[in-house]
Amino acid sequence: MPMPVKNNASLRVLYIPLEFKTWQNASHFPYPSNFAFEEGFAANGVEYLTIPALYETTSSEHTSWLSHARELCAGKYFDQVWLEIVHSRFDEDFLDWITTIAPVRIGFIWESWETHPDELVNNPEGTKRRRTNLEKNLKCVTHVVAIDEKDVEKFNAHGQVKAKWLWDAGIVPESFICKELPPTPAPNNCAVFYGALYGERKKWLEHSALKGLLVRPAASPEYTTNLPGLFNKLNDTSEAFLKEGNAVTVDFFSTYIDSLRVIRRECFAIWLKGLSMGAAIVNLPQFGKGYASRVLEGMAAGRPVISCEIPDRPKTKALFEDGKEILLYKGDNPYQLAEHIQRILREPDFARRISANARSKIKNFHTTEKLVSQILDWVENKTTGSVVKRGMSLGKNKVTISDSHDCLSELCKANLWSENKPLRLHLGCGEQCLDGYVNIDYPPSEHNVMQVQADVYANITELNFPAGSVDEVRLHHVFEHFNRVTALVMLIKWHNWLKIGGKLHIETPDLIGSAKTLLAESSRKTKMGVVRHIAGDQSSGWAYHIDHWFPERFEHTLNRLGFRAVQTQSSSWPHEPFLSNVAAIAVKSLNVPLEKQLTAADELLWESTVSPSEQPTFEIWKKQLRSILLDNQKAPSHNVQSFTGSQITDALKIFQQSVPELPIDELHNFNQRDRDRWVHAKALTVPSGSHVLDIGAGTCPYRPLFAHCVYKAHDFKKYTGEKLGGTKEYGIIDYESDISAIPVPDNSFDIILCTEVLEHTPEPIEAIREMSRVLRPGGRLLITAPLGSGLHQLPYHYYGGFTPEWYKHFGSKFGLYVTEITPNGGFFKLLAQECARVAWTLPQHQHQHGNNGEFIRNLFGEWIPRYLFALEEKHFIDQFTVGYHVEAVKARDIDTIQKMIDKDTQNVNLYVEAALSQINQGKFSNAKMYVEDALELNYNNSTLLEINQQLTGKL
């Protein structure tokens, strides 16, 4: 219960936390970030009034509680206002009012000010809105509490507001820290990750080293209760009350806020209980530069926390001692994460020591009560908080490149880059200074409007970097300022700069998308906005858009110049003037001779002519191309080079030192190990009591994984050779039959498992038909099979393997829609396996190697595979793989799915099932409606986003 605000109170706070109308959104913003502060106020004798800011409404809308704040605060005096300022949508009138009611106004920033590059690409409009909103709200506050230590330094250096670091204390109320550690082993004997699948997180969860070790539960544990429904109903009821124009009384508001607080507390308690079910809590790589709330919450739940190390944040790293209170791993090393999880599972005493130390640390230093106390003392100047000395420069020192032919040395001198660190260039950065990049643009004197935020001032067309020295080149709305010749010159130069595996990322206006908007029934304002978007703002001499790009042109041009893995993505603003953009991402996969690139560039230039009579123009373009590109540059020689003994020795050292030590069995047997991890991870998601049929079970190796289910095994039992595990015996088989005629009734099983069997079946299509027959509607089919395999288990080996399209095509014929197709490794792991085969078969050809047999064994059996495993982590090629792990679901009829949706309107999985069902029937418009409804519930769901992109190409 809040303490009432009295006129004679010693310290009074108006507290405005961020809140949401639906639990689908609210669940992503934890209790410690909103109502938990009330517990901190109460512990410090502060009297407070809480009025939430609903994310979905502005402060002036009648359905927003903030539009009634004046009535709720009538007759009350406040010393301070505490408010969230990143996402809360305050209008100017409300901000003006806030400045009049309290002399101290503290804004909370729960995200990093710096923008991660992937955020800028995936959600440019949302990122821009967030920044604009924050800049507007900053004007009304006197103090800032920020989660990112670097933001604190910048704010204090600027002097606009006083800033304090949130992590001087923490944000979990002491009452929620577990009194005793939960028992070991945990009910789920694996690590868990809860969180949105942005960035590379999905790849981490699917990584072979983490299969069976790390899972992401399908839903947060409170969804097993009625609390999310009560949360939604409470907000629906209050919104309806406000819409009707009823007078807002203190009693009505108190009933609402008390109910909201109870639901929030109960959900948080269930959430912590859910965390304690995992053996460890994992924090995967994140965009933000401060620990995610799950780190502290995992410690409060009493489980060891394994977190990605936050780069370039020394104070954050020092919060918890690595190896004693937390386990840290590098953001590019899933094997290190896997090793930590394995140690937690292998050494329960070690796990409990980590948990106990962390629990003690947060209880003594990192509670909400202590944070509130620190903030109050800081505001009263009793402590200095995380203030840095005034006068420090904001960001990095500004540098002007004086020698464009020695850029790398210039960056080293300016401490903007050092050897053994990735070099990522953000060219034409403008006002967007990306963390982890060298941001380069014209000096401020060349900008009439933009407040450029560059690390380096230079003309980006005159830069030169050594061949193979750059990891990434990135440009946003810059490339369109180059004419057609300069554009090709720059692409050739960037290709030369990039390392093998280096990435090029370009975004420009989309000419085709813009043309579609112009030709559509749209307002004059929209059309003029599109014209402005195509032509540029023309505020400076360079600010004209000279050439125009679209997806097909990017794909064709980049491929012709030697880039590979070219991907394009078109997007449009969801609001007027509906501007269209295209992003192109490409990878340098090999070095291309300059002569070959010049030939390709000439052909591309000829494509820009409109008739043979333009031959003179074409010749001028060719001359310009060579003049710009070859100025002070000698074309490299491409003679065949022989290798010296020392070069061979150096190469062998690279092979031997290329990756962290992995067990040799992990290198040689990753195919089986990854498959076992995948099945293990799937088994963890199967509810107790489910009926499971293992088809072609052989030795039944997966029976223990389904001990919580009703497990049955099938096999034809005709193969007499050696089977999995080195035995010739079968396991306990319940059904002995041909795979196309299993003696069970229709719709008998919830789960069907079929691993490495289809290639041994004369009629695999009939096998899929039979699996669909015995699977219940809504049941799951789990299949693994090779893509290309050598002969084995003869004479029962009929097919080399199956492609993703095979599963999709024949699955849909029998009412199965594929929800997951995961390659078991890429090209380099496949190549590593085949290299290892040289060592495995050495007894057959050892006489060919003279006295070098042991060398050949090590070279092909370990050194090259290790090198290729490392290469796989840096550059994944999915065109070649050992095989696929596939999950499919047997479709229910759409009427059944719709009835289930009507009963459970918040279940995103049902909308996904409905959409896929409609896609399988060719009803793409219906599918689109289900996807749009689901995206309103969860706009971060990766499956929904993939389906939505697929539908965009069909409608």
XYZ file of C-alpha atoms in Angstrom, residues 316-786:
471
model
C 30.157 -2.996 -14.966
C 32.626 -5.870 -15.187
C 33.917 -5.072 -11.687
C 30.436 -5.312 -10.121
C 30.641 -9.079 -9.682
C 33.821 -11.128 -9.466
C 34.197 -13.494 -12.397
C 34.520 -17.108 -11.244
C 33.332 -16.281 -7.728
C 30.006 -14.418 -8.014
C 29.294 -14.689 -11.738
C 30.652 -16.519 -14.782
C 31.500 -14.333 -17.774
C 32.058 -15.320 -21.386
C 33.111 -13.408 -24.486
C 30.362 -12.302 -26.851
C 31.902 -14.201 -29.757
C 32.617 -17.502 -28.003
C 29.669 -19.912 -27.568
C 32.128 -22.662 -26.647
C 33.149 -20.727 -23.543
C 29.474 -20.405 -22.579
C 29.028 -24.144 -23.127
C 32.047 -24.871 -20.895
C 30.569 -22.745 -18.095
C 27.203 -24.545 -18.310
C 28.879 -27.942 -18.371
C 30.888 -27.073 -15.273
C 27.736 -25.922 -13.452
C 26.067 -29.232 -14.306
C 29.176 -31.267 -13.525
C 30.137 -29.554 -10.243
C 27.066 -28.818 -8.085
C 29.203 -27.627 -5.162
C 30.867 -25.050 -7.393
C 27.455 -23.941 -8.660
C 26.176 -23.442 -5.108
C 29.271 -21.421 -4.154
C 28.697 -19.081 -7.100
C 25.026 -18.736 -6.134
C 25.730 -18.155 -2.448
C 28.412 -15.539 -3.113
C 26.186 -13.679 -5.558
C 23.177 -13.757 -3.227
C 25.308 -12.343 -0.407
C 26.677 -9.632 -2.701
C 23.318 -8.346 -3.913
C 21.757 -8.516 -0.448
C 24.543 -6.386 1.008
C 25.066 -3.948 -1.856
C 22.501 -4.196 -4.658
C 18.932 -3.791 -3.426
C 16.232 -1.321 -4.385
C 16.230 -0.008 -0.821
C 19.938 0.853 -1.046
C 19.529 2.409 -4.493
C 16.772 4.748 -3.292
C 18.877 5.699 -0.269
C 21.867 6.466 -2.494
C 19.790 8.589 -4.870
C 18.363 10.624 -2.005
C 21.843 11.236 -0.543
C 23.237 12.061 -3.991
C 20.541 14.650 -4.686
C 21.289 16.249 -1.307
C 25.027 16.263 -2.178
C 25.869 13.829 0.605
C 27.654 11.630 -1.935
C 29.091 12.310 -5.338
C 27.684 9.257 -7.040
C 29.281 8.346 -10.353
C 30.237 11.886 -11.328
C 33.315 12.406 -13.501
C 35.429 15.547 -13.571
C 33.966 18.416 -15.549
C 35.711 19.307 -18.758
C 36.270 15.752 -20.073
C 35.528 15.534 -23.795
C 32.261 13.950 -24.825
C 33.124 10.751 -26.657
C 36.444 10.171 -28.322
C 38.875 12.905 -29.322
C 38.062 14.339 -32.730
C 40.693 13.562 -35.366
C 41.294 14.946 -38.823
C 42.982 12.493 -41.183
C 46.025 14.293 -42.553
C 47.397 11.481 -44.703
C 44.661 9.599 -46.557
C 47.183 6.991 -47.699
C 48.142 6.007 -44.147
C 44.745 5.900 -42.440
C 45.562 2.919 -40.254
C 48.553 4.684 -38.674
C 46.472 7.818 -38.108
C 43.830 5.792 -36.251
C 46.497 4.126 -34.124
C 48.031 7.472 -33.195
C 44.617 8.755 -32.130
C 43.930 5.618 -30.022
C 40.867 4.915 -32.135
C 42.111 1.450 -33.077
C 44.852 -0.973 -32.116
C 46.160 -4.211 -33.541
C 44.316 -7.425 -32.702
C 41.040 -5.485 -32.422
C 38.287 -5.530 -35.063
C 38.293 -2.489 -37.353
C 34.733 -1.451 -38.211
C 34.213 1.714 -40.250
C 31.004 3.744 -40.110
C 31.376 6.048 -43.119
C 29.316 9.229 -43.434
C 28.113 8.770 -39.864
C 26.361 12.135 -39.513
C 24.750 12.384 -36.079
C 24.741 8.601 -35.468
C 27.898 7.679 -33.546
C 27.876 3.873 -33.355
C 29.582 2.092 -30.482
C 32.398 -0.222 -31.571
C 32.964 1.609 -34.868
C 35.304 4.325 -36.106
C 32.761 6.964 -37.128
C 33.953 9.095 -40.070
C 32.376 12.092 -41.821
C 33.056 15.531 -43.265
C 34.070 18.135 -40.633
C 31.328 20.373 -39.164
C 32.285 23.165 -41.571
C 30.817 21.076 -44.411
C 27.457 20.606 -42.668
C 24.811 23.337 -42.651
C 22.138 21.485 -40.657
C 23.500 18.266 -39.167
C 25.397 18.294 -35.869
C 27.954 15.765 -37.005
C 29.190 13.284 -34.341
C 32.307 11.817 -35.962
C 35.465 10.382 -34.412
C 37.368 11.263 -37.585
C 36.874 14.147 -40.007
C 37.717 13.206 -43.607
C 36.451 12.939 -47.166
C 35.475 9.264 -47.205
C 36.153 8.939 -50.949
C 39.832 9.757 -50.324
C 40.477 7.224 -47.555
C 42.794 4.293 -48.105
C 43.283 1.266 -45.875
C 45.606 -1.707 -46.401
C 44.185 -4.729 -48.194
C 42.537 -7.180 -45.806
C 42.645 -4.830 -42.793
C 38.966 -3.948 -42.222
C 36.289 -6.139 -40.618
C 33.226 -4.126 -41.636
C 32.283 -1.142 -43.777
C 28.913 0.435 -42.959
C 27.055 3.353 -44.574
C 23.525 4.612 -43.905
C 22.072 7.002 -46.497
C 25.453 7.976 -47.922
C 25.939 5.775 -50.971
C 23.236 7.576 -52.978
C 25.412 10.717 -52.897
C 27.970 9.038 -55.217
C 27.681 9.123 -59.012
C 27.684 5.792 -60.831
C 31.437 5.784 -61.449
C 32.396 6.786 -57.903
C 29.989 4.208 -56.489
C 31.733 1.395 -58.368
C 35.169 2.739 -57.401
C 34.194 2.749 -53.728
C 32.781 -0.800 -53.878
C 36.036 -2.046 -55.409
C 38.089 -0.197 -52.768
C 35.964 -1.496 -49.900
C 36.197 -5.050 -51.220
C 39.990 -4.654 -51.193
C 40.044 -3.234 -47.644
C 37.874 -6.001 -46.193
C 39.253 -9.153 -44.653
C 38.034 -12.514 -45.899
C 34.693 -12.849 -44.116
C 34.449 -9.061 -43.723
C 31.021 -7.466 -44.144
C 29.708 -4.569 -46.210
C 26.471 -2.941 -45.049
C 24.779 -0.209 -47.125
C 21.385 1.463 -46.748
C 19.866 3.895 -49.283
C 16.434 5.075 -50.381
C 14.648 2.357 -52.365
C 13.818 3.668 -55.840
C 11.273 0.943 -56.617
C 9.535 1.258 -53.248
C 9.441 5.041 -53.676
C 8.007 4.685 -57.186
C 5.231 2.434 -55.900
C 4.301 5.046 -53.311
C 4.275 7.807 -55.940
C 2.002 5.742 -58.197
C -0.367 4.825 -55.377
C -3.393 6.795 -54.248
C -1.555 9.020 -51.796
C -1.643 12.625 -50.623
C 0.406 15.431 -52.099
C 2.299 15.612 -48.792
C 3.296 11.969 -49.159
C 4.359 12.387 -52.780
C 6.431 15.479 -52.029
C 8.034 13.630 -49.105
C 8.984 10.778 -51.460
C 10.457 13.220 -53.984
C 12.494 14.824 -51.192
C 13.633 11.355 -50.103
C 14.830 10.516 -53.622
C 16.502 13.867 -54.329
C 18.137 14.633 -50.956
C 17.760 17.650 -48.684
C 20.158 19.744 -50.871
C 21.181 21.873 -47.885
C 24.902 21.529 -48.704
C 26.931 21.048 -51.824
C 27.251 17.318 -51.118
C 23.633 16.840 -49.947
C 22.191 15.865 -53.354
C 21.212 12.290 -54.191
C 22.985 11.622 -57.479
C 22.284 7.948 -58.152
C 19.450 5.647 -57.172
C 19.408 2.073 -55.914
C 16.946 -0.777 -55.439
C 17.258 -4.419 -54.286
C 17.884 -6.033 -57.679
C 20.548 -3.459 -58.590
C 22.378 -4.002 -55.287
C 22.285 -7.790 -55.641
C 23.495 -7.727 -59.260
C 26.225 -5.120 -58.690
C 27.667 -6.621 -55.521
C 27.771 -10.134 -56.942
C 29.464 -8.954 -60.144
C 32.185 -7.192 -58.125
C 33.027 -10.300 -56.120
C 30.891 -10.028 -53.004
C 28.969 -13.092 -51.846
C 26.088 -13.939 -49.477
C 24.366 -10.795 -50.743
C 21.116 -10.064 -48.938
C 18.737 -7.143 -49.398
C 15.839 -6.020 -47.266
C 13.274 -3.392 -48.208
C 11.341 -1.441 -45.593
C 8.916 1.455 -45.470
C 7.848 3.896 -42.804
C 4.524 2.795 -41.296
C 3.291 6.398 -41.302
C 3.158 9.339 -43.684
C 5.091 10.003 -45.912
C 5.751 6.227 -46.084
C 9.384 6.565 -47.153
C 10.995 3.422 -48.606
C 14.557 2.236 -47.960
C 16.661 -0.736 -48.974
C 19.511 -2.280 -46.980
C 22.136 -4.476 -48.643
C 24.512 -6.738 -46.728
C 27.320 -8.651 -48.435
C 30.412 -10.622 -47.441
C 33.890 -10.778 -48.946
C 34.534 -14.491 -49.358
C 37.692 -14.377 -51.475
C 40.223 -11.979 -52.993
C 39.365 -10.889 -56.538
C 42.043 -9.662 -58.967
C 41.687 -5.982 -59.779
C 41.654 -6.733 -63.503
C 38.599 -8.940 -63.030
C 36.825 -6.243 -61.000
C 37.595 -3.601 -63.641
C 36.101 -5.832 -66.322
C 32.975 -6.339 -64.203
C 32.746 -2.590 -63.501
C 32.949 -1.839 -67.242
C 30.085 -4.243 -67.905
C 28.033 -2.613 -65.135
C 28.686 0.838 -66.582
C 27.597 -0.332 -70.039
C 24.299 -1.436 -68.484
C 23.680 2.246 -67.668
C 23.792 3.235 -71.351
C 20.542 3.465 -73.271
C 21.789 2.883 -76.856
C 24.943 1.940 -78.782
C 25.342 5.604 -79.702
C 26.439 6.260 -76.106
C 29.756 4.522 -76.704
C 31.658 7.845 -76.282
C 29.971 8.415 -72.905
C 30.830 4.876 -71.887
C 34.507 5.458 -72.782
C 34.555 8.561 -70.596
C 33.092 6.579 -67.689
C 35.771 3.893 -68.124
C 38.496 6.503 -68.149
C 37.060 8.173 -65.016
C 36.888 4.822 -63.268
C 40.541 4.049 -63.866
C 41.682 7.575 -63.152
C 40.050 7.570 -59.708
C 40.863 3.988 -58.801
C 44.408 3.694 -60.097
C 45.643 7.093 -58.990
C 48.891 6.440 -57.072
C 48.028 2.748 -57.069
C 49.800 -0.042 -58.871
C 47.757 -3.018 -59.916
C 48.965 -6.050 -57.967
C 50.740 -8.932 -59.588
C 48.951 -12.262 -59.553
C 51.780 -14.626 -60.415
C 51.655 -18.058 -58.825
C 53.757 -18.101 -55.679
C 55.639 -21.040 -54.224
C 55.729 -21.569 -50.479
C 58.852 -21.596 -48.329
C 59.445 -23.990 -45.477
C 58.945 -21.202 -42.934
C 55.598 -20.286 -44.519
C 54.453 -23.896 -44.226
C 55.574 -23.934 -40.586
C 53.648 -20.723 -39.914
C 50.567 -22.179 -41.565
C 50.750 -25.255 -39.366
C 50.982 -23.031 -36.284
C 47.791 -21.298 -37.388
C 46.089 -24.672 -37.786
C 47.261 -25.807 -34.359
C 46.272 -22.599 -32.546
C 43.102 -21.689 -34.411
C 40.393 -22.489 -31.859
C 40.045 -23.027 -28.116
C 40.789 -26.620 -27.197
C 37.855 -28.885 -27.974
C 37.752 -32.582 -27.157
C 38.845 -34.517 -30.225
C 35.541 -36.390 -30.114
C 33.707 -33.050 -30.449
C 35.598 -32.455 -33.684
C 35.150 -35.931 -35.119
C 31.681 -36.736 -33.852
C 29.927 -33.350 -33.897
C 27.252 -34.784 -36.200
C 26.044 -37.251 -33.551
C 26.671 -34.891 -30.628
C 24.727 -32.013 -32.184
C 21.874 -34.358 -32.999
C 21.819 -35.675 -29.413
C 21.750 -32.105 -28.071
C 18.915 -31.173 -30.388
C 16.798 -34.155 -29.341
C 17.605 -33.450 -25.685
C 16.491 -29.822 -26.051
C 13.250 -30.905 -27.745
C 12.572 -33.513 -25.087
C 12.688 -30.785 -22.431
C 9.764 -29.048 -24.163
C 7.520 -32.135 -24.236
C 4.879 -32.126 -21.462
C 4.819 -34.989 -18.973
C 2.553 -37.862 -19.934
C 2.783 -37.199 -23.672
C 2.676 -40.243 -25.943
C 5.934 -40.527 -27.893
C 6.714 -42.893 -30.792
C 10.380 -43.335 -31.775
C 10.307 -44.608 -35.380
C 13.337 -46.594 -36.511
C 14.513 -46.505 -32.922
C 17.276 -49.122 -33.311
C 19.086 -49.245 -29.965
C 16.605 -46.736 -28.459
C 19.306 -44.235 -27.351
C 16.743 -41.513 -26.638
C 14.453 -43.523 -24.360
C 15.932 -41.907 -21.163
C 15.211 -38.412 -22.483
C 11.495 -39.215 -22.597
C 11.272 -40.925 -19.210
C 8.567 -38.423 -18.243
C 6.436 -39.555 -21.209
C 4.746 -42.722 -22.474
C 7.570 -43.829 -24.796
C 7.101 -46.466 -27.496
C 9.707 -47.714 -29.989
C 9.335 -48.963 -33.555
C 11.771 -50.614 -35.979
C 11.757 -53.067 -38.902
C 14.530 -55.096 -37.165
C 16.151 -56.468 -40.328
C 19.568 -54.865 -40.216
C 22.060 -57.266 -38.648
C 25.192 -55.100 -38.745
C 26.687 -52.808 -36.104
C 24.350 -50.114 -34.827
C 24.663 -46.918 -32.819
C 26.661 -47.597 -29.675
C 28.758 -50.361 -31.263
C 26.255 -53.154 -30.669
C 24.441 -55.432 -33.091
C 21.442 -55.783 -30.763
C 18.204 -53.799 -30.945
C 16.654 -52.047 -27.985
C 13.228 -52.938 -26.626
C 10.987 -52.530 -29.687
C 7.220 -52.238 -29.159
C 6.153 -52.256 -32.829
C 8.038 -54.295 -35.443
C 6.906 -53.441 -38.959
C 7.664 -51.673 -42.215
C 7.825 -47.909 -41.656
C 4.921 -47.307 -44.040
C 2.557 -49.643 -42.126
C 2.952 -49.160 -38.371
C 0.320 -51.193 -36.473
C -1.227 -48.370 -34.428
C -4.518 -46.456 -34.856
C -4.775 -43.039 -36.489
C -3.970 -39.989 -34.320
C -2.276 -42.100 -31.620
C 0.796 -40.053 -30.624
C 1.618 -36.521 -29.474
C 5.276 -36.739 -30.536
C 6.986 -38.725 -33.278
C 10.773 -38.984 -33.261
C 12.617 -40.253 -36.341
C 16.408 -39.817 -36.360
C 18.648 -40.818 -39.308
C 16.087 -43.241 -40.714
C 14.599 -41.728 -43.886
C 17.688 -42.417 -46.031
C 17.280 -46.120 -45.172
C 13.670 -46.236 -46.351
C 12.852 -47.260 -49.949
C 9.730 -45.043 -49.951
C 10.453 -41.993 -47.734
C 7.386 -40.142 -49.003
C 5.173 -43.000 -47.833
C 7.010 -42.882 -44.504
C 6.052 -39.213 -44.092
C 2.448 -40.086 -44.966
C 2.421 -42.792 -42.281
C 3.950 -40.498 -39.653
C 1.229 -37.930 -40.353
C -1.427 -40.650 -40.019
C -0.396 -41.741 -36.535
C 0.304 -38.218 -35.275
C -2.485 -36.376 -33.490
C -3.641 -32.980 -34.818
C -1.367 -30.406 -33.220
C 1.258 -33.109 -32.573
C 4.947 -32.600 -33.336
C 7.163 -34.540 -35.724
C 10.921 -34.451 -34.969
C 13.109 -35.684 -37.835
C 16.825 -35.733 -38.516
C 18.383 -36.986 -41.742
C 21.504 -36.269 -43.809
